[in-house]
Each structure stands twice: as structure tokens, then as C-alpha cells.
XYZ file of N, CA and C in Angstrom:
549
model
N 95.636 156.594 136.470
C 94.496 155.715 135.316
C 95.364 155.199 134.651
N 96.961 155.389 135.210
C 98.025 155.517 134.687
C 97.814 152.947 134.888
N 97.442 152.604 136.303
C 97.119 151.649 136.612
C 96.228 150.736 135.441
N 95.507 151.691 135.181
C 94.160 150.356 134.062
C 94.936 150.281 133.130
N 95.813 151.045 132.969
C 96.925 151.049 131.007
C 97.726 149.131 131.278
N 98.300 149.403 132.243
C 99.065 148.266 133.068
C 98.515 147.355 133.262
N 97.594 147.531 134.006
C 96.230 145.776 134.512
C 96.022 145.666 132.820
N 95.394 146.077 132.067
C 95.225 146.019 130.594
C 96.032 145.187 130.373
N 97.033 145.974 129.622
C 98.656 145.408 129.070
C 98.409 143.690 129.699
N 98.787 144.036 130.766
C 99.084 142.436 131.735
C 98.641 141.449 131.389
N 96.466 142.354 131.545
C 95.609 140.746 131.242
C 95.952 140.713 129.133
N 95.897 141.391 128.254
C 95.714 141.461 127.095
C 97.260 140.390 126.573
N 98.166 140.578 127.141
C 99.543 139.485 127.372
C 99.823 138.113 127.895
N 98.774 138.190 129.260
C 98.391 136.797 129.449
C 98.233 136.171 128.187
N 96.926 137.016 128.104
C 95.866 135.869 127.680
C 96.267 135.662 125.783
N 97.479 136.355 125.995
C 97.680 135.543 124.555
C 99.191 134.948 124.330
N 99.626 135.388 125.565
C 101.167 134.086 125.887
C 99.990 133.043 126.682
N 98.833 132.392 126.810
C 98.367 131.122 127.420
C 97.893 130.696 125.880
N 97.380 131.766 124.929
C 96.802 131.276 123.766
C 97.640 130.185 122.839
N 98.788 131.484 122.611
C 99.864 130.759 122.477
C 100.236 129.274 122.729
N 100.161 128.891 124.590
C 100.619 127.681 125.074
C 99.568 126.714 124.009
N 97.949 127.068 124.502
C 97.028 126.408 124.046
C 97.454 125.782 122.472
N 97.660 126.047 121.523
C 97.704 126.102 120.377
C 99.740 125.633 120.218
N 100.200 125.801 120.996
C 101.338 125.058 120.743
C 101.267 123.238 121.232
N 100.055 123.188 122.009
C 99.898 122.678 122.912
C 98.776 121.184 121.404
N 97.973 121.756 120.939
C 97.032 121.115 120.229
C 98.252 121.012 118.266
N 98.285 121.786 118.580
C 99.943 121.724 116.834
C 101.218 121.234 117.896
N 101.556 120.395 118.401
C 102.773 120.202 118.887
C 104.342 119.166 117.747
N 104.884 119.494 117.312
C 105.598 119.655 116.415
C 107.179 118.559 117.412
N 106.869 117.190 116.491
C 107.958 115.633 116.999
C 109.055 115.789 116.155
N 109.136 114.864 117.000
C 111.133 114.751 115.881
C 110.450 112.859 115.744
N 111.124 112.594 114.457
C 110.035 111.211 114.079
C 111.240 110.459 113.234
N 111.850 109.510 113.510
C 112.589 108.343 113.375
C 112.165 107.584 112.291
N 113.316 107.253 111.503
C 112.609 105.735 110.559
C 113.989 105.272 110.047
N 113.718 103.815 110.074
C 114.942 103.342 109.867
C 116.247 104.034 111.154
N 116.398 104.231 111.726
C 117.829 104.311 112.716
C 117.617 105.884 112.021
N 117.583 107.118 111.723
C 117.725 107.932 111.229
C 116.452 109.309 111.203
N 117.068 110.133 111.740
C 115.136 111.162 112.766
C 115.436 112.185 111.252
N 113.640 112.058 110.866
C 113.949 112.777 110.002
C 113.756 114.854 109.709
N 114.177 114.516 108.836
C 114.547 116.455 109.241
C 113.930 117.135 109.231
N 112.177 116.820 108.606
C 111.637 118.177 108.642
C 110.996 118.013 110.561
N 111.618 116.882 110.906
C 110.056 116.107 111.447
C 109.052 115.523 111.113
N 108.026 115.781 112.529
C 106.316 116.264 112.023
C 105.291 116.343 112.710
N 104.612 116.709 112.669
C 103.338 117.203 113.952
C 102.540 116.571 115.141
N 101.767 116.385 115.933
C 100.887 115.884 116.513
C 99.407 116.278 116.967
N 99.173 116.476 115.714
C 98.392 117.268 115.960
C 96.556 115.999 116.686
N 95.856 116.881 117.620
C 94.721 116.398 118.069
C 94.486 114.757 118.128
N 96.449 114.604 118.214
C 97.105 112.364 119.147
C 97.083 111.801 118.028
N 96.741 112.229 116.810
C 96.976 112.040 115.166
C 98.789 112.447 114.374
N 100.042 111.453 114.484
C 100.971 112.142 113.737
C 101.170 112.812 112.524
N 101.584 113.842 111.809
C 102.000 113.783 110.921
C 103.016 114.421 110.253
N 103.548 113.618 109.214
C 104.842 113.856 108.136
C 104.412 114.277 106.987
N 105.760 115.244 107.061
C 105.534 115.385 105.428
C 105.831 113.963 104.511
N 105.373 114.279 103.461
C 104.544 112.915 102.733
C 106.324 112.720 102.203
N 106.907 113.709 101.304
C 108.646 112.794 101.040
C 109.342 112.188 101.960
N 109.617 112.544 103.227
C 110.031 111.958 104.703
C 109.233 110.785 103.977
N 108.663 110.219 103.709
C 107.628 108.581 103.602
C 108.341 107.916 103.048
N 108.946 108.498 102.465
C 110.268 107.269 101.364
C 109.385 106.872 99.346
N 109.305 107.254 99.127
C 109.166 106.848 97.407
C 108.802 107.862 96.669
N 108.265 108.614 96.060
C 107.855 109.350 94.524
C 107.143 110.134 94.935
N 107.032 111.343 95.239
C 105.485 112.092 95.648
C 105.357 112.753 94.907
N 104.260 113.266 94.594
C 103.146 113.579 93.575
C 102.807 114.717 94.025
N 101.882 115.842 93.665
C 100.619 116.590 94.064
C 100.440 117.703 92.942
N 99.247 117.099 92.146
C 98.495 117.739 91.159
C 98.207 119.166 91.318
N 98.272 119.683 92.378
C 98.073 121.072 92.665
C 96.940 121.154 93.237
N 95.867 119.636 92.993
C 94.676 120.434 93.415
C 93.997 120.123 94.863
N 95.299 118.736 95.400
C 94.847 118.936 96.863
C 95.142 117.401 96.961
N 95.230 116.353 95.857
C 95.480 115.519 96.061
C 97.226 115.100 95.749
N 97.589 114.124 96.804
C 98.910 113.587 97.160
C 98.659 112.272 97.011
N 99.864 111.199 95.280
C 100.287 110.483 95.613
C 101.843 110.203 96.095
N 101.970 109.157 96.632
C 102.901 108.102 97.572
C 103.195 106.893 96.103
N 104.024 106.933 95.339
C 104.767 105.496 94.397
C 105.469 105.229 95.506
N 105.494 103.609 96.437
C 106.397 103.072 96.458
C 106.431 101.658 96.354
N 106.771 101.169 95.782
C 106.632 99.260 94.988
C 107.495 98.744 96.255
N 107.315 97.656 96.739
C 108.003 96.865 97.443
C 109.363 96.407 96.099
N 109.925 96.303 96.740
C 111.677 95.842 95.829
C 111.855 95.131 96.561
N 112.167 93.835 96.488
C 113.489 93.226 97.376
C 115.223 93.141 96.650
N 115.776 93.570 97.049
C 117.148 92.923 96.636
C 118.288 92.015 96.578
N 118.397 91.293 95.742
C 119.483 90.435 95.875
C 121.126 90.766 95.259
N 122.104 89.635 96.363
C 123.298 90.314 96.038
C 124.114 89.329 95.629
N 124.806 88.672 94.024
C 125.070 87.529 93.638
C 126.471 87.792 93.208
N 127.559 86.995 94.397
C 129.049 86.792 94.056
C 128.992 85.635 93.084
N 129.470 85.821 91.637
C 128.668 84.457 91.246
C 127.332 83.846 91.262
N 127.450 82.837 92.301
C 126.681 81.598 91.915
C 125.732 82.564 93.882
N 126.571 82.689 94.171
C 126.621 82.738 96.037
C 125.484 84.728 96.687
N 124.955 84.076 97.146
C 124.335 85.194 97.720
C 125.516 85.623 98.979
N 125.659 86.699 98.742
C 126.412 87.875 99.971
C 125.623 89.200 100.840
N 126.239 88.871 101.659
C 125.557 90.456 102.491
C 126.948 91.594 103.162
N 127.478 90.251 103.282
C 129.353 91.399 103.876
C 130.165 90.736 103.815
N 131.342 91.850 102.960
C 132.310 91.899 102.378
C 133.653 91.526 102.887
N 134.282 91.454 102.196
C 136.230 91.761 103.028
C 136.318 93.028 102.495
N 137.210 94.024 102.847
C 137.741 94.940 102.124
C 138.081 94.764 101.159
N 138.538 95.474 99.732
C 139.027 95.564 98.827
C 137.859 95.503 97.894
N 138.317 94.923 96.803
C 137.962 95.074 95.291
C 136.736 93.456 95.647
N 135.459 93.741 95.018
C 134.648 92.246 94.526
C 134.232 92.560 93.568
N 133.744 91.831 92.374
C 132.981 90.948 91.329
C 131.862 90.584 92.246
N 130.780 90.946 91.470
C 129.756 90.970 92.074
C 128.064 92.048 90.642
N 126.789 91.239 91.109
C 125.930 91.784 90.171
C 124.805 91.963 91.556
N 123.794 92.791 91.153
C 122.139 92.698 92.032
C 121.357 91.977 91.053
N 120.579 91.545 91.439
C 119.003 91.566 91.325
C 118.199 91.746 91.800
N 117.483 93.144 91.912
C 116.254 93.463 92.266
C 114.518 92.777 91.220
N 113.523 92.344 92.708
C 112.826 91.835 91.327
C 111.559 93.123 92.510
N 111.099 93.159 91.663
C 109.704 95.059 92.303
C 108.749 94.372 92.033
N 108.128 94.225 93.033
C 106.191 93.906 92.687
C 104.972 95.313 93.374
N 104.048 95.082 93.089
C 102.988 96.164 93.329
C 103.280 97.883 93.086
N 103.912 97.806 91.645
C 104.031 98.830 91.034
C 103.032 99.397 90.336
N 102.029 100.770 91.087
C 100.481 100.466 90.921
C 100.882 101.695 89.336
N 101.423 102.453 89.194
C 102.096 103.666 88.585
C 102.686 103.476 87.217
N 103.432 103.675 85.855
C 104.167 103.617 85.639
C 104.667 104.578 85.434
N 106.334 104.764 84.779
C 108.178 105.296 85.796
C 108.415 105.298 84.224
N 109.846 105.775 84.166
C 110.638 106.746 83.202
C 111.663 105.416 83.356
N 112.138 105.565 84.698
C 113.443 104.819 84.111
C 113.921 103.766 85.940
N 114.295 103.076 86.052
C 115.644 102.275 87.367
C 116.737 102.201 87.250
N 116.792 102.571 87.965
C 119.193 102.597 88.902
C 119.094 101.969 89.670
N 120.797 101.347 89.522
C 120.868 101.073 90.715
C 122.266 101.212 91.429
N 122.487 101.941 92.347
C 123.712 102.686 93.009
C 124.005 102.233 94.750
N 125.519 102.163 94.392
C 125.781 101.659 96.001
C 126.070 103.653 97.094
N 125.789 103.496 97.678
C 126.538 104.651 98.622
C 127.221 104.510 99.515
N 129.146 104.644 99.367
C 130.048 104.361 101.120
C 129.791 104.856 102.201
N 130.481 103.931 103.135
C 130.104 105.065 103.770
C 130.372 106.506 104.373
N 131.127 107.014 103.417
C 131.326 108.371 103.313
C 130.177 109.366 102.972
N 129.669 108.952 102.508
C 128.160 108.956 101.977
C 128.283 109.183 100.384
N 129.207 108.720 99.090
C 129.314 108.786 98.301
C 129.176 108.248 96.469
N 127.930 108.102 96.852
C 127.206 107.413 95.253
C 127.804 107.199 94.085
N 127.447 106.038 93.957
C 128.310 105.709 92.406
C 127.136 104.940 92.478
N 126.677 105.449 90.528
C 125.640 105.266 89.572
C 126.643 103.037 90.042
N 125.604 102.221 89.483
C 126.261 100.669 89.014
C 125.141 100.520 88.030
N 124.609 100.717 87.549
C 123.486 100.375 85.447
C 122.394 101.735 86.033
N 122.006 101.632 84.684
C 120.952 102.041 84.496
C 119.833 101.751 83.926
N 118.077 101.848 83.259
C 117.764 101.198 82.275
C 116.208 102.231 81.705
N 116.032 102.903 80.722
C 115.638 103.323 80.590
C 114.147 102.689 80.388
N 112.776 103.228 80.580
C 111.378 102.082 80.332
C 110.356 102.374 79.840
N 111.030 104.004 79.679
C 109.288 104.653 78.377
C 108.322 104.765 79.146
N 108.062 105.034 80.373
C 107.130 105.239 80.603
C 105.872 103.647 81.097
N 106.589 102.947 80.193
C 105.860 101.127 80.382
C 104.878 100.320 81.770
N 104.268 100.808 81.807
C 103.303 100.547 83.333
C 103.667 98.597 83.285
N 104.687 98.325 84.071
C 104.593 96.801 84.363
C 104.560 96.722 86.067
N 103.439 96.029 86.750
C 103.020 95.739 87.964
C 104.440 94.992 88.939
N 104.944 93.905 88.233
C 106.218 93.025 88.434
C 106.781 93.392 87.305
N 108.115 93.221 88.079
C 109.850 92.472 86.867
C 110.636 92.434 87.129
N 111.476 92.240 87.332
C 112.813 91.957 87.307
C 114.113 92.782 87.138
N 114.049 93.100 87.873
C 116.009 94.364 87.191
C 117.943 94.114 87.533
N 118.519 93.077 86.575
C 119.917 92.669 86.877
C 120.569 93.428 86.234
N 121.734 93.519 87.202
C 121.943 94.138 86.707
C 123.461 93.883 86.399
N 124.282 94.044 85.654
C 125.254 93.329 84.481
C 126.245 92.867 85.860
N 127.284 91.913 86.160
C 128.815 91.694 86.510
C 129.042 93.360 86.713
N 130.157 93.234 87.189
C 130.889 94.835 87.840
C 131.518 94.114 89.281
N 132.414 95.240 89.248
C 133.305 95.467 90.345
C 134.011 96.584 91.389
N 133.859 96.464 91.802
C 133.488 97.705 93.477
C 134.682 97.755 93.855
N 135.527 98.510 94.193
C 136.140 98.548 95.455
C 135.134 99.321 97.011
N 135.770 97.780 97.662
C 135.364 98.503 99.343
C 136.416 98.878 99.849
N 136.645 100.115 100.077
C 138.129 100.772 100.607
C 138.456 100.566 101.965
N 137.048 100.621 102.206
C 137.219 101.140 104.019
C 135.891 99.830 105.014
N 136.590 99.597 106.278
C 134.972 99.302 106.669
C 133.918 100.304 107.071
N 132.448 99.087 107.302
C 131.738 100.111 107.939
C 130.410 100.368 107.025
N 129.457 100.647 106.513
C 128.524 99.629 105.876
C 127.866 100.336 104.261
N 127.876 99.806 103.153
C 127.780 100.414 102.890
C 126.086 100.240 101.601
N 125.686 100.501 100.940
C 124.198 100.788 100.467
C 123.714 100.685 99.296
N 123.727 99.375 98.942
C 122.689 99.748 97.273
C 120.871 99.798 97.638
N 121.633 101.025 96.477
C 119.859 101.374 96.813
C 118.738 101.052 95.010
N 117.909 101.459 95.179
C 116.902 101.262 94.012
C 115.959 102.322 94.175
N 116.130 102.898 92.215
C 115.759 104.027 92.288
C 114.886 104.729 91.404
N 113.453 105.010 91.114
C 113.040 104.624 90.344
C 112.441 106.145 89.321
N 112.370 107.174 88.107
C 111.941 107.685 87.867
C 110.675 108.222 87.047
N 109.912 108.978 88.146
C 108.577 109.036 87.124
C 108.304 109.216 86.244
N 108.898 110.061 85.840
C 108.983 110.828 84.260
C 109.819 111.517 83.851
N 110.470 111.408 82.690
C 111.526 111.426 82.360
C 112.601 113.054 82.812
N 111.584 113.876 83.074
C 112.202 115.535 83.545
C 113.220 115.610 85.204
N 112.458 113.945 85.757
C 112.710 114.036 87.446
C 113.679 113.487 87.800
N 113.850 113.762 88.682
C 115.120 113.168 89.915
C 114.812 111.417 89.655
N 115.683 111.046 89.850
C 115.650 109.063 91.135
C 114.977 109.574 91.497
N 114.486 108.366 92.561
C 114.240 108.595 94.043
C 114.723 107.529 94.434
N 115.007 107.103 95.568
C 115.168 105.886 96.202
C 114.168 105.283 97.298
N 113.555 104.093 96.599
C 112.695 103.598 97.309
C 112.493 101.588 97.577
N 114.549 101.557 97.520
C 114.791 100.210 98.696
C 116.060 100.517 98.372
N 116.114 99.780 99.460
C 117.474 99.606 99.499
C 118.312 97.957 100.296
N 119.253 98.168 100.106
C 120.134 96.852 100.960
C 121.756 96.953 101.639
N 122.160 96.268 103.204
C 123.313 96.739 103.297
C 124.121 96.003 102.765
N 124.981 96.169 102.337
C 126.884 95.048 103.051
C 127.257 96.306 104.144
N 128.202 94.944 105.161
C 129.052 95.612 105.471
C 130.156 95.417 105.521
N 131.056 96.245 104.985
C 132.597 95.821 104.721
C 133.498 95.389 106.327
N 134.133 94.899 105.970
C 135.182 94.543 106.972
C 136.410 94.233 107.115
N 137.320 94.802 108.376
C 138.684 94.094 108.259
C 139.152 93.431 107.715
């Protein structure tokens, strides 16, 4: 009688193990990389299709609670000007420049925009922001005033363009331009 219980347990555990392996094969966790960075939450491969969390795709993500998710990520071009000259790389030290951002394909109204710079250590410094009051502009330009920034160390600095979907939410990065500071 005892061997029947042991055999039954072996069969049950075997079935459980094989069903977990099958489920893992159908719902496989995958690593996802975007622009050289691994996405924190990764994704899943289900029936041969890759799925990633919407917030990892970039842009402003809005979920209305009824099953509808919208992602707002306009096309943004960032141009850096030192005087009348366009630049991308700099030497270590202080530099006076301005940032021009061209925004198009904006499908929803937004509350504000901002430009900020992140140093190689990850410290963020706001450059300039502007409230838009929820107006809907499909295409527009945003130019910062000329400002001085100290590139203290060599490495990659990221100038980011951020949008704020509504007044009570945080800014979300939608585009960035890299400045390389050289010794």
C-alpha cells in the first residue's frame, strides 16, 4: 500500500514539474535592451511575440483604467548652439550655449516642457522649462535662453527634452542628445 502512495506522489510531482516547464516555455522571461541600456523589467516572449512594459517603451504612458493604454512620444530633434555654431563635443570647462528643440507629431495636449542636462555621474540639472497650459500644438519649437554650464569631467552628458502631460504629474523624458566632454 505504501508503494502506491509513493508512486502516486512521483506521478503528481512529475506532472507538476512538466507543466511548469511547459508554462515557462510559453511565457518566457526575456532581457530587453534599448539604446545600449537593459530595460529594468525586461519582457516576455509569448507565442513567439515579445511583450514589454509600456513604460519601458519611453514617452508618457496613460492608462484609463478600462483597458486602454496610450503612449505619447512626439518626434523631437535637439540642436545645440554655441553662438551661431552647432556643436556636439566639448572640452572640459565652462561653456555658454543654448538648446533648440523641434517638436512634431504631438497628438495630445501637454501641460509643460523642460530641457535638462545629466552629467556622467547621473546628476540632473534643469536648464529651462515652460508651462503650456494644456494647449494642443502638433508642431512647435522650444528654445532655451543662452546659459553657462560647467563640464567638470570627461564623459557623456545627456541633454534631455521632457514633457509633462498634465499639471499634477512628473516630467517624462521623450528625447535626448549626447554631448561628449573631452580632456
